[in-house]
mmCIF file of N, CA and C in Angstrom:
data_model
loop_
_atom_site.group_PDB
_atom_site.id
_atom_site.type_symbol
_atom_site.label_atom_id
_atom_site.label_comp_id
_atom_site.label_asym_id
_atom_site.label_seq_id
_atom_site.Cartn_x
_atom_site.Cartn_y
_atom_site.Cartn_z
ATOM 1 N N MET N 1 -46.189 25.530 44.086
ATOM 2 C CA MET N 1 -46.518 25.067 45.418
ATOM 3 C C MET N 1 -47.569 26.005 46.025
ATOM 4 N N LYS N 2 -48.607 25.429 46.564
ATOM 5 C CA LYS N 2 -49.670 26.200 47.199
ATOM 6 C C LYS N 2 -49.232 26.597 48.606
ATOM 7 N N ARG N 3 -49.401 27.876 48.949
ATOM 8 C CA ARG N 3 -49.069 28.365 50.287
ATOM 9 C C ARG N 3 -50.359 28.784 50.995
ATOM 10 N N THR N 4 -50.485 28.353 52.247
ATOM 11 C CA THR N 4 -51.687 28.644 53.025
ATOM 12 C C THR N 4 -51.284 29.101 54.411
ATOM 13 N N ILE N 5 -51.979 30.129 54.900
ATOM 14 C CA ILE N 5 -51.827 30.572 56.285
ATOM 15 C C ILE N 5 -53.138 30.285 56.998
ATOM 16 N N ASN N 6 -53.051 29.531 58.092
ATOM 17 C CA ASN N 6 -54.213 29.235 58.929
ATOM 18 C C ASN N 6 -54.037 29.902 60.285
ATOM 19 N N VAL N 7 -55.148 30.220 60.917
ATOM 20 C CA VAL N 7 -55.137 30.762 62.278
ATOM 21 C C VAL N 7 -56.109 29.963 63.134
ATOM 22 N N GLU N 8 -55.733 29.760 64.403
ATOM 23 C CA GLU N 8 -56.579 29.051 65.349
ATOM 24 C C GLU N 8 -56.562 29.788 66.676
ATOM 25 N N ALA N 9 -57.648 29.653 67.455
ATOM 26 C CA ALA N 9 -57.758 30.331 68.744
ATOM 27 C C ALA N 9 -57.817 29.312 69.879
ATOM 28 N N PHE N 10 -56.901 29.467 70.843
ATOM 29 C CA PHE N 10 -56.948 28.711 72.093
ATOM 30 C C PHE N 10 -57.695 29.603 73.083
ATOM 31 N N ILE N 11 -58.950 29.243 73.376
ATOM 32 C CA ILE N 11 -59.828 30.063 74.214
ATOM 33 C C ILE N 11 -60.121 29.290 75.502
ATOM 34 N N TYR N 12 -59.644 29.832 76.609
ATOM 35 C CA TYR N 12 -59.752 29.167 77.904
ATOM 36 C C TYR N 12 -60.739 29.901 78.800
ATOM 37 N N ASN N 13 -61.681 29.167 79.386
ATOM 38 C CA ASN N 13 -62.628 29.701 80.366
ATOM 39 C C ASN N 13 -62.108 29.330 81.742
ATOM 40 N N GLU N 14 -61.460 30.287 82.377
ATOM 41 C CA GLU N 14 -60.813 30.057 83.669
ATOM 42 C C GLU N 14 -61.806 29.651 84.756
ATOM 43 N N LYS N 15 -63.004 30.223 84.742
ATOM 44 C CA LYS N 15 -63.979 29.939 85.790
ATOM 45 C C LYS N 15 -64.426 28.478 85.801
ATOM 46 N N LYS N 16 -64.513 27.883 84.622
ATOM 47 C CA LYS N 16 -64.970 26.496 84.538
ATOM 48 C C LYS N 16 -63.868 25.526 84.145
ATOM 49 N N ASP N 17 -62.653 26.026 83.947
ATOM 50 C CA ASP N 17 -61.514 25.205 83.555
ATOM 51 C C ASP N 17 -61.839 24.403 82.290
ATOM 52 N N GLU N 18 -62.296 25.139 81.265
ATOM 53 C CA GLU N 18 -62.674 24.524 79.994
ATOM 54 C C GLU N 18 -62.061 25.311 78.836
ATOM 55 N N ILE N 19 -61.937 24.632 77.695
ATOM 56 C CA ILE N 19 -61.521 25.328 76.483
ATOM 57 C C ILE N 19 -62.598 25.140 75.422
ATOM 58 N N LEU N 20 -62.655 26.099 74.514
ATOM 59 C CA LEU N 20 -63.617 26.042 73.425
ATOM 60 C C LEU N 20 -63.005 25.239 72.282
ATOM 61 N N ALA N 21 -63.682 24.186 71.886
ATOM 62 C CA ALA N 21 -63.189 23.317 70.823
ATOM 63 C C ALA N 21 -64.264 23.134 69.764
ATOM 64 N N VAL N 22 -63.833 22.783 68.573
ATOM 65 C CA VAL N 22 -64.770 22.511 67.486
ATOM 66 C C VAL N 22 -64.482 21.127 66.920
ATOM 67 N N ARG N 23 -65.549 20.461 66.554
ATOM 68 C CA ARG N 23 -65.416 19.181 65.854
ATOM 69 C C ARG N 23 -65.610 19.476 64.372
ATOM 70 N N LYS N 24 -64.562 19.251 63.633
ATOM 71 C CA LYS N 24 -64.554 19.611 62.223
ATOM 72 C C LYS N 24 -65.294 18.576 61.394
ATOM 73 N N ARG N 25 -65.508 18.901 60.141
ATOM 74 C CA ARG N 25 -66.242 18.003 59.242
ATOM 75 C C ARG N 25 -65.546 16.650 59.059
ATOM 76 N N ASP N 26 -64.215 16.607 59.256
ATOM 77 C CA ASP N 26 -63.509 15.321 59.170
ATOM 78 C C ASP N 26 -63.577 14.555 60.499
ATOM 79 N N LEU N 27 -64.398 15.068 61.452
ATOM 80 C CA LEU N 27 -64.678 14.477 62.760
ATOM 81 C C LEU N 27 -63.523 14.556 63.748
ATOM 82 N N THR N 28 -62.476 15.325 63.443
ATOM 83 C CA THR N 28 -61.410 15.560 64.418
ATOM 84 C C THR N 28 -61.773 16.792 65.243
ATOM 85 N N TRP N 29 -61.277 16.846 66.474
ATOM 86 C CA TRP N 29 -61.486 18.004 67.343
ATOM 87 C C TRP N 29 -60.276 18.918 67.253
ATOM 88 N N GLY N 30 -60.508 20.219 67.376
ATOM 89 C CA GLY N 30 -59.419 21.179 67.355
ATOM 90 C C GLY N 30 -59.893 22.532 67.849
ATOM 91 N N PHE N 31 -59.066 23.525 67.642
ATOM 92 C CA PHE N 31 -59.405 24.890 68.020
ATOM 93 C C PHE N 31 -60.162 25.552 66.875
ATOM 94 N N PRO N 32 -61.062 26.484 67.178
ATOM 95 C CA PRO N 32 -61.748 27.192 66.096
ATOM 96 C C PRO N 32 -60.770 28.056 65.305
ATOM 97 N N GLY N 33 -61.065 28.247 64.026
ATOM 98 C CA GLY N 33 -60.217 29.069 63.166
ATOM 99 C C GLY N 33 -60.387 28.684 61.721
ATOM 100 N N GLY N 34 -59.430 29.098 60.894
ATOM 101 C CA GLY N 34 -59.524 28.786 59.478
ATOM 102 C C GLY N 34 -58.426 29.441 58.673
ATOM 103 N N SER N 35 -58.594 29.433 57.365
ATOM 104 C CA SER N 35 -57.599 29.962 56.430
ATOM 105 C C SER N 35 -57.743 31.465 56.250
ATOM 106 N N VAL N 36 -56.605 32.132 56.176
ATOM 107 C CA VAL N 36 -56.570 33.584 55.978
ATOM 108 C C VAL N 36 -56.696 33.872 54.483
ATOM 109 N N GLU N 37 -57.653 34.705 54.141
ATOM 110 C CA GLU N 37 -57.829 35.134 52.756
ATOM 111 C C GLU N 37 -56.853 36.270 52.468
ATOM 112 N N THR N 38 -56.566 36.508 51.209
ATOM 113 C CA THR N 38 -55.567 37.518 50.842
ATOM 114 C C THR N 38 -55.988 38.928 51.233
ATOM 115 N N ASP N 39 -57.268 39.185 51.387
ATOM 116 C CA ASP N 39 -57.722 40.533 51.723
ATOM 117 C C ASP N 39 -57.997 40.726 53.218
ATOM 118 N N GLU N 40 -57.557 39.780 54.062
ATOM 119 C CA GLU N 40 -57.792 39.871 55.504
ATOM 120 C C GLU N 40 -56.486 39.757 56.274
ATOM 121 N N THR N 41 -56.471 40.331 57.474
ATOM 122 C CA THR N 41 -55.350 40.118 58.382
ATOM 123 C C THR N 41 -55.609 38.827 59.158
ATOM 124 N N MET N 42 -54.584 38.305 59.810
ATOM 125 C CA MET N 42 -54.768 37.103 60.627
ATOM 126 C C MET N 42 -55.756 37.380 61.755
ATOM 127 N N GLU N 43 -55.647 38.557 62.353
ATOM 128 C CA GLU N 43 -56.525 38.927 63.462
ATOM 129 C C GLU N 43 -57.988 38.980 63.016
ATOM 130 N N ASP N 44 -58.246 39.656 61.890
ATOM 131 C CA ASP N 44 -59.626 39.747 61.385
ATOM 132 C C ASP N 44 -60.174 38.362 61.052
ATOM 133 N N THR N 45 -59.365 37.552 60.397
ATOM 134 C CA THR N 45 -59.791 36.198 60.044
ATOM 135 C C THR N 45 -60.150 35.410 61.288
ATOM 136 N N LEU N 46 -59.278 35.461 62.297
ATOM 137 C CA LEU N 46 -59.518 34.677 63.506
ATOM 138 C C LEU N 46 -60.814 35.113 64.202
ATOM 139 N N LYS N 47 -60.993 36.393 64.368
ATOM 140 C CA LYS N 47 -62.219 36.878 65.013
ATOM 141 C C LYS N 47 -63.455 36.468 64.224
ATOM 142 N N ASN N 48 -63.399 36.602 62.900
ATOM 143 C CA ASN N 48 -64.545 36.254 62.059
ATOM 144 C C ASN N 48 -64.830 34.755 62.079
ATOM 145 N N LYS N 49 -63.787 33.932 61.982
ATOM 146 C CA LYS N 49 -63.977 32.473 61.954
ATOM 147 C C LYS N 49 -64.514 31.952 63.277
ATOM 148 N N VAL N 50 -63.989 32.459 64.393
ATOM 149 C CA VAL N 50 -64.478 32.013 65.700
ATOM 150 C C VAL N 50 -65.949 32.395 65.863
ATOM 151 N N LYS N 51 -66.295 33.607 65.480
ATOM 152 C CA LYS N 51 -67.693 34.055 65.572
ATOM 153 C C LYS N 51 -68.592 33.199 64.677
ATOM 154 N N GLU N 52 -68.143 32.954 63.462
ATOM 155 C CA GLU N 52 -68.899 32.164 62.493
ATOM 156 C C GLU N 52 -69.080 30.714 62.956
ATOM 157 N N GLN N 53 -68.046 30.134 63.542
ATOM 158 C CA GLN N 53 -68.092 28.727 63.941
ATOM 159 C C GLN N 53 -68.746 28.480 65.287
ATOM 160 N N THR N 54 -68.688 29.457 66.203
ATOM 161 C CA THR N 54 -69.126 29.197 67.583
ATOM 162 C C THR N 54 -70.093 30.230 68.150
ATOM 163 N N ASN N 55 -70.254 31.359 67.486
ATOM 164 C CA ASN N 55 -71.055 32.483 67.974
ATOM 165 C C ASN N 55 -70.411 33.164 69.188
ATOM 166 N N VAL N 56 -69.095 33.060 69.321
ATOM 167 C CA VAL N 56 -68.373 33.675 70.430
ATOM 168 C C VAL N 56 -67.485 34.796 69.888
ATOM 169 N N ASP N 57 -67.576 35.966 70.521
ATOM 170 C CA ASP N 57 -66.686 37.078 70.200
ATOM 171 C C ASP N 57 -65.423 36.928 71.037
ATOM 172 N N ILE N 58 -64.279 37.257 70.430
ATOM 173 C CA ILE N 58 -63.011 37.092 71.149
ATOM 174 C C ILE N 58 -62.158 38.346 71.109
ATOM 175 N N ARG N 59 -61.216 38.383 72.050
ATOM 176 C CA ARG N 59 -60.136 39.365 72.066
ATOM 177 C C ARG N 59 -58.846 38.551 71.978
ATOM 178 N N ILE N 60 -57.977 38.906 71.056
ATOM 179 C CA ILE N 60 -56.717 38.184 70.909
ATOM 180 C C ILE N 60 -55.723 38.713 71.932
ATOM 181 N N ASP N 61 -55.166 37.799 72.732
ATOM 182 C CA ASP N 61 -54.255 38.177 73.797
ATOM 183 C C ASP N 61 -52.788 38.075 73.373
ATOM 184 N N SER N 62 -52.419 36.965 72.742
ATOM 185 C CA SER N 62 -51.011 36.771 72.360
ATOM 186 C C SER N 62 -50.892 35.650 71.335
ATOM 187 N N LEU N 63 -49.721 35.571 70.743
ATOM 188 C CA LEU N 63 -49.402 34.487 69.821
ATOM 189 C C LEU N 63 -48.730 33.385 70.634
ATOM 190 N N LEU N 64 -49.292 32.170 70.610
ATOM 191 C CA LEU N 64 -48.740 31.061 71.387
ATOM 192 C C LEU N 64 -47.655 30.310 70.631
ATOM 193 N N PHE N 65 -47.960 29.898 69.416
ATOM 194 C CA PHE N 65 -46.966 29.169 68.635
ATOM 195 C C PHE N 65 -47.398 29.087 67.177
ATOM 196 N N CYS N 66 -46.467 28.681 66.358
ATOM 197 C CA CYS N 66 -46.719 28.473 64.938
ATOM 198 C C CYS N 66 -46.257 27.068 64.585
ATOM 199 N N LYS N 67 -47.062 26.379 63.815
ATOM 200 C CA LYS N 67 -46.645 25.069 63.333
ATOM 201 C C LYS N 67 -46.635 25.110 61.806
ATOM 202 N N GLU N 68 -45.691 24.395 61.230
ATOM 203 C CA GLU N 68 -45.489 24.463 59.794
ATOM 204 C C GLU N 68 -45.471 23.053 59.211
ATOM 205 N N ARG N 69 -46.127 22.915 58.074
ATOM 206 C CA ARG N 69 -46.128 21.641 57.362
ATOM 207 C C ARG N 69 -45.782 21.928 55.909
ATOM 208 N N ARG N 70 -44.825 21.196 55.401
ATOM 209 C CA ARG N 70 -44.398 21.428 54.031
ATOM 210 C C ARG N 70 -44.277 20.091 53.308
ATOM 211 N N THR N 71 -44.899 20.031 52.154
ATOM 212 C CA THR N 71 -44.790 18.855 51.305
ATOM 213 C C THR N 71 -44.370 19.321 49.919
ATOM 214 N N GLU N 72 -44.326 18.391 49.014
ATOM 215 C CA GLU N 72 -43.938 18.702 47.639
ATOM 216 C C GLU N 72 -44.915 19.667 46.970
ATOM 217 N N TRP N 73 -46.192 19.603 47.344
ATOM 218 C CA TRP N 73 -47.222 20.387 46.666
ATOM 219 C C TRP N 73 -47.836 21.505 47.507
ATOM 220 N N GLU N 74 -47.541 21.568 48.811
ATOM 221 C CA GLU N 74 -48.120 22.639 49.619
ATOM 222 C C GLU N 74 -47.211 23.032 50.784
ATOM 223 N N HIS N 75 -47.423 24.242 51.253
ATOM 224 C CA HIS N 75 -46.702 24.784 52.406
ATOM 225 C C HIS N 75 -47.754 25.465 53.274
ATOM 226 N N VAL N 76 -47.991 24.924 54.478
ATOM 227 C CA VAL N 76 -49.041 25.421 55.366
ATOM 228 C C VAL N 76 -48.420 25.888 56.675
ATOM 229 N N CYS N 77 -48.713 27.133 57.059
ATOM 230 C CA CYS N 77 -48.302 27.671 58.356
ATOM 231 C C CYS N 77 -49.561 27.943 59.169
ATOM 232 N N THR N 78 -49.613 27.415 60.379
ATOM 233 C CA THR N 78 -50.758 27.631 61.261
ATOM 234 C C THR N 78 -50.287 28.380 62.494
ATOM 235 N N PHE N 79 -50.884 29.537 62.727
ATOM 236 C CA PHE N 79 -50.571 30.372 63.879
ATOM 237 C C PHE N 79 -51.664 30.164 64.920
ATOM 238 N N VAL N 80 -51.257 29.789 66.140
ATOM 239 C CA VAL N 80 -52.214 29.550 67.222
ATOM 240 C C VAL N 80 -52.107 30.700 68.216
ATOM 241 N N PHE N 81 -53.230 31.384 68.406
ATOM 242 C CA PHE N 81 -53.302 32.546 69.290
ATOM 243 C C PHE N 81 -54.050 32.203 70.564
ATOM 244 N N LYS N 82 -53.601 32.782 71.675
ATOM 245 C CA LYS N 82 -54.361 32.716 72.920
ATOM 246 C C LYS N 82 -55.381 33.842 72.845
ATOM 247 N N ALA N 83 -56.624 33.518 73.123
ATOM 248 C CA ALA N 83 -57.698 34.509 73.016
ATOM 249 C C ALA N 83 -58.629 34.393 74.214
ATOM 250 N N SER N 84 -59.355 35.459 74.472
ATOM 251 C CA SER N 84 -60.339 35.490 75.552
ATOM 252 C C SER N 84 -61.717 35.707 74.962
ATOM 253 N N ALA N 85 -62.686 34.976 75.504
ATOM 254 C CA ALA N 85 -64.072 35.141 75.064
ATOM 255 C C ALA N 85 -64.650 36.405 75.687
ATOM 256 N N LYS N 86 -65.467 37.107 74.907
ATOM 257 C CA LYS N 86 -66.117 38.332 75.384
ATOM 258 C C LYS N 86 -67.628 38.127 75.394
ATOM 259 N N GLY N 87 -68.306 38.857 76.271
ATOM 260 C CA GLY N 87 -69.763 38.838 76.286
ATOM 261 C C GLY N 87 -70.324 37.516 76.769
ATOM 262 N N ASP N 88 -71.478 37.134 76.203
ATOM 263 C CA ASP N 88 -72.173 35.907 76.588
ATOM 264 C C ASP N 88 -71.573 34.738 75.823
ATOM 265 N N PHE N 89 -70.473 34.209 76.351
ATOM 266 C CA PHE N 89 -69.785 33.152 75.626
ATOM 267 C C PHE N 89 -70.255 31.754 76.011
ATOM 268 N N GLN N 90 -71.234 31.649 76.883
ATOM 269 C CA GLN N 90 -71.769 30.323 77.211
ATOM 270 C C GLN N 90 -72.811 29.881 76.191
ATOM 271 N N ASN N 91 -73.345 30.840 75.435
ATOM 272 C CA ASN N 91 -74.371 30.545 74.442
ATOM 273 C C ASN N 91 -73.716 30.251 73.096
ATOM 274 N N ILE N 92 -73.013 29.131 73.011
ATOM 275 C CA ILE N 92 -72.330 28.807 71.762
ATOM 276 C C ILE N 92 -73.277 28.060 70.833
ATOM 277 N N ARG N 93 -72.987 28.151 69.563
ATOM 278 C CA ARG N 93 -73.726 27.376 68.575
ATOM 279 C C ARG N 93 -72.750 26.983 67.483
ATOM 280 N N SER N 94 -73.042 25.907 66.825
ATOM 281 C CA SER N 94 -72.166 25.422 65.769
ATOM 282 C C SER N 94 -72.518 26.077 64.449
ATOM 283 N N GLY N 95 -71.483 26.542 63.742
ATOM 284 C CA GLY N 95 -71.686 27.146 62.434
ATOM 285 C C GLY N 95 -71.708 26.089 61.341
ATOM 286 N N ASP N 96 -71.941 26.522 60.122
ATOM 287 C CA ASP N 96 -72.062 25.608 58.984
ATOM 288 C C ASP N 96 -70.753 24.923 58.611
ATOM 289 N N SER N 97 -69.623 25.553 58.906
ATOM 290 C CA SER N 97 -68.337 25.002 58.457
ATOM 291 C C SER N 97 -67.769 23.943 59.394
ATOM 292 N N ILE N 98 -68.445 23.712 60.519
ATOM 293 C CA ILE N 98 -67.983 22.695 61.470
ATOM 294 C C ILE N 98 -69.150 21.796 61.845
ATOM 295 N N PHE N 99 -68.821 20.678 62.472
ATOM 296 C CA PHE N 99 -69.834 19.727 62.885
ATOM 297 C C PHE N 99 -70.439 20.105 64.237
ATOM 298 N N ARG N 100 -69.559 20.580 65.163
ATOM 299 C CA ARG N 100 -70.036 20.908 66.507
ATOM 300 C C ARG N 100 -69.054 21.829 67.218
ATOM 301 N N ALA N 101 -69.551 22.712 68.062
ATOM 302 C CA ALA N 101 -68.723 23.555 68.929
ATOM 303 C C ALA N 101 -69.121 23.245 70.365
ATOM 304 N N LYS N 102 -68.111 23.165 71.252
ATOM 305 C CA LYS N 102 -68.414 22.763 72.624
ATOM 306 C C LYS N 102 -67.303 23.208 73.557
ATOM 307 N N TRP N 103 -67.676 23.603 74.792
ATOM 308 C CA TRP N 103 -66.698 23.821 75.846
ATOM 309 C C TRP N 103 -66.332 22.450 76.400
ATOM 310 N N LEU N 104 -65.044 22.131 76.401
ATOM 311 C CA LEU N 104 -64.575 20.840 76.885
ATOM 312 C C LEU N 104 -63.711 21.008 78.127
ATOM 313 N N SER N 105 -63.845 20.074 79.063
ATOM 314 C CA SER N 105 -62.943 20.068 80.219
ATOM 315 C C SER N 105 -61.536 19.786 79.712
ATOM 316 N N ILE N 106 -60.538 20.204 80.464
ATOM 317 C CA ILE N 106 -59.148 20.007 80.046
ATOM 318 C C ILE N 106 -58.820 18.521 79.848
ATOM 319 N N PRO N 107 -59.204 17.618 80.768
ATOM 320 C CA PRO N 107 -58.906 16.198 80.515
ATOM 321 C C PRO N 107 -59.563 15.668 79.236
ATOM 322 N N SER N 108 -60.813 16.054 79.000
ATOM 323 C CA SER N 108 -61.495 15.609 77.780
ATOM 324 C C SER N 108 -60.811 16.170 76.536
ATOM 325 N N ALA N 109 -60.484 17.453 76.576
ATOM 326 C CA ALA N 109 -59.835 18.095 75.432
ATOM 327 C C ALA N 109 -58.458 17.486 75.175
ATOM 328 N N ASP N 110 -57.725 17.178 76.237
ATOM 329 C CA ASP N 110 -56.404 16.555 76.091
ATOM 330 C C ASP N 110 -56.506 15.228 75.332
ATOM 331 N N ASP N 111 -57.594 14.499 75.585
ATOM 332 C CA ASP N 111 -57.792 13.215 74.903
ATOM 333 C C ASP N 111 -58.233 13.392 73.452
ATOM 334 N N LEU N 112 -58.961 14.463 73.164
ATOM 335 C CA LEU N 112 -59.565 14.623 71.839
ATOM 336 C C LEU N 112 -58.743 15.456 70.848
ATOM 337 N N ILE N 113 -57.957 16.404 71.345
ATOM 338 C CA ILE N 113 -57.241 17.318 70.460
ATOM 339 C C ILE N 113 -55.777 16.885 70.344
ATOM 340 N N GLN N 114 -55.344 16.643 69.131
ATOM 341 C CA GLN N 114 -53.959 16.250 68.859
ATOM 342 C C GLN N 114 -53.113 17.496 68.666
ATOM 343 N N LEU N 115 -52.079 17.675 69.502
ATOM 344 C CA LEU N 115 -51.276 18.895 69.452
ATOM 345 C C LEU N 115 -49.784 18.658 69.213
ATOM 346 N N ASP N 116 -49.405 17.523 68.715
ATOM 347 C CA ASP N 116 -47.985 17.273 68.422
ATOM 348 C C ASP N 116 -47.075 17.590 69.606
ATOM 349 N N ASN N 117 -47.141 16.778 70.641
ATOM 350 C CA ASN N 117 -46.264 16.871 71.815
ATOM 351 C C ASN N 117 -46.527 18.071 72.717
ATOM 352 N N LEU N 118 -47.659 18.746 72.576
ATOM 353 C CA LEU N 118 -48.016 19.830 73.483
ATOM 354 C C LEU N 118 -49.127 19.359 74.409
ATOM 355 N N VAL N 119 -49.118 19.881 75.615
ATOM 356 C CA VAL N 119 -50.141 19.548 76.599
ATOM 357 C C VAL N 119 -50.964 20.806 76.853
ATOM 358 N N LEU N 120 -52.282 20.657 76.885
ATOM 359 C CA LEU N 120 -53.162 21.810 77.070
ATOM 360 C C LEU N 120 -52.867 22.564 78.355
ATOM 361 N N ASN N 121 -52.552 21.843 79.434
ATOM 362 C CA ASN N 121 -52.243 22.524 80.697
ATOM 363 C C ASN N 121 -51.089 23.500 80.542
ATOM 364 N N LYS N 122 -50.134 23.157 79.705
ATOM 365 C CA LYS N 122 -49.012 24.064 79.467
ATOM 366 C C LYS N 122 -49.493 25.324 78.737
ATOM 367 N N LEU N 123 -50.403 25.156 77.782
ATOM 368 C CA LEU N 123 -50.914 26.311 77.038
ATOM 369 C C LEU N 123 -51.718 27.263 77.921
ATOM 370 N N ILE N 124 -52.388 26.719 78.929
ATOM 371 C CA ILE N 124 -53.191 27.557 79.831
ATOM 372 C C ILE N 124 -52.304 28.590 80.525
ATOM 373 N N PHE N 125 -51.125 28.166 80.947
ATOM 374 C CA PHE N 125 -50.249 29.061 81.703
ATOM 375 C C PHE N 125 -49.233 29.787 80.827
ATOM 376 N N GLU N 126 -49.178 29.428 79.552
ATOM 377 C CA GLU N 126 -48.265 30.075 78.616
ATOM 378 C C GLU N 126 -48.759 31.491 78.319
ATOM 379 N N ARG N 127 -47.865 32.452 78.422
ATOM 380 C CA ARG N 127 -48.255 33.840 78.164
ATOM 381 C C ARG N 127 -48.176 34.183 76.673
ATOM 382 N N GLY N 128 -47.312 33.485 75.958
ATOM 383 C CA GLY N 128 -47.162 33.766 74.538
ATOM 384 C C GLY N 128 -46.373 35.041 74.310
ATOM 385 N N VAL N 129 -46.376 35.502 73.075
ATOM 386 C CA VAL N 129 -45.688 36.735 72.717
ATOM 387 C C VAL N 129 -46.699 37.701 72.112
ATOM 388 N N LEU N 130 -46.393 38.960 72.211
ATOM 389 C CA LEU N 130 -47.276 39.987 71.688
ATOM 390 C C LEU N 130 -47.454 39.817 70.188
ATOM 391 N N TYR N 131 -48.678 39.901 69.729
ATOM 392 C CA TYR N 131 -48.957 39.886 68.301
ATOM 393 C C TYR N 131 -49.222 41.319 67.877
ATOM 394 N N GLU N 132 -48.473 41.784 66.927
ATOM 395 C CA GLU N 132 -48.631 43.158 66.456
ATOM 396 C C GLU N 132 -49.039 43.133 64.999
ATOM 397 N N ASN N 133 -50.087 43.871 64.677
ATOM 398 C CA ASN N 133 -50.592 43.938 63.320
ATOM 399 C C ASN N 133 -50.273 45.314 62.762
ATOM 400 N N ARG N 134 -49.301 45.382 61.884
ATOM 401 C CA ARG N 134 -48.930 46.657 61.260
ATOM 402 C C ARG N 134 -49.306 46.622 59.797
ATOM 403 N N ASN N 135 -50.404 47.248 59.486
ATOM 404 C CA ASN N 135 -50.823 47.349 58.084
ATOM 405 C C ASN N 135 -50.133 48.549 57.473
ATOM 406 N N GLU N 136 -49.241 48.303 56.538
ATOM 407 C CA GLU N 136 -48.538 49.379 55.862
ATOM 408 C C GLU N 136 -49.310 49.855 54.643
ATOM 409 N N PHE N 137 -50.326 49.108 54.267
ATOM 410 C CA PHE N 137 -51.153 49.510 53.141
ATOM 411 C C PHE N 137 -52.589 49.130 53.471
ATOM 412 N N PRO N 138 -53.547 49.853 52.871
ATOM 413 C CA PRO N 138 -54.954 49.547 53.184
ATOM 414 C C PRO N 138 -55.357 48.175 52.657
ATOM 415 N N VAL N 139 -56.111 47.451 53.466
ATOM 416 C CA VAL N 139 -56.639 46.149 53.059
ATOM 417 C C VAL N 139 -57.973 46.388 52.379
ATOM 418 N N ARG N 140 -58.153 45.770 51.233
ATOM 419 C CA ARG N 140 -59.406 45.947 50.471
ATOM 420 C C ARG N 140 -60.512 45.103 50.996
#
């Protein structure tokens, strides 16, 4: 059975009441992120993927939730982190691994992003839990 860990960033711009979303190659909208490689931490992967996909630097604030999907041939865990954009985050651009990156209003994002019974407004006010990265051995 193939096991995969994915990470995604919920990035909210409080001043404009927008979230950063990406339109993936399969034409669905979602949060920026991707699969964690064996030589990376979840935090490093998330920061790198968001930068690669949107040109936005982030600070990870907390872990919001984890969703799990298991079938006969694969087991996928996706960790969704609340993150804050740093620097000039209005100058976004789409990376090669996605179709488009865009700041979306909450009503628009609610219509476009499928979250399995979650509402974006709830995520905005959710504080999440502290994410702690304890590397007990050096990562190559």
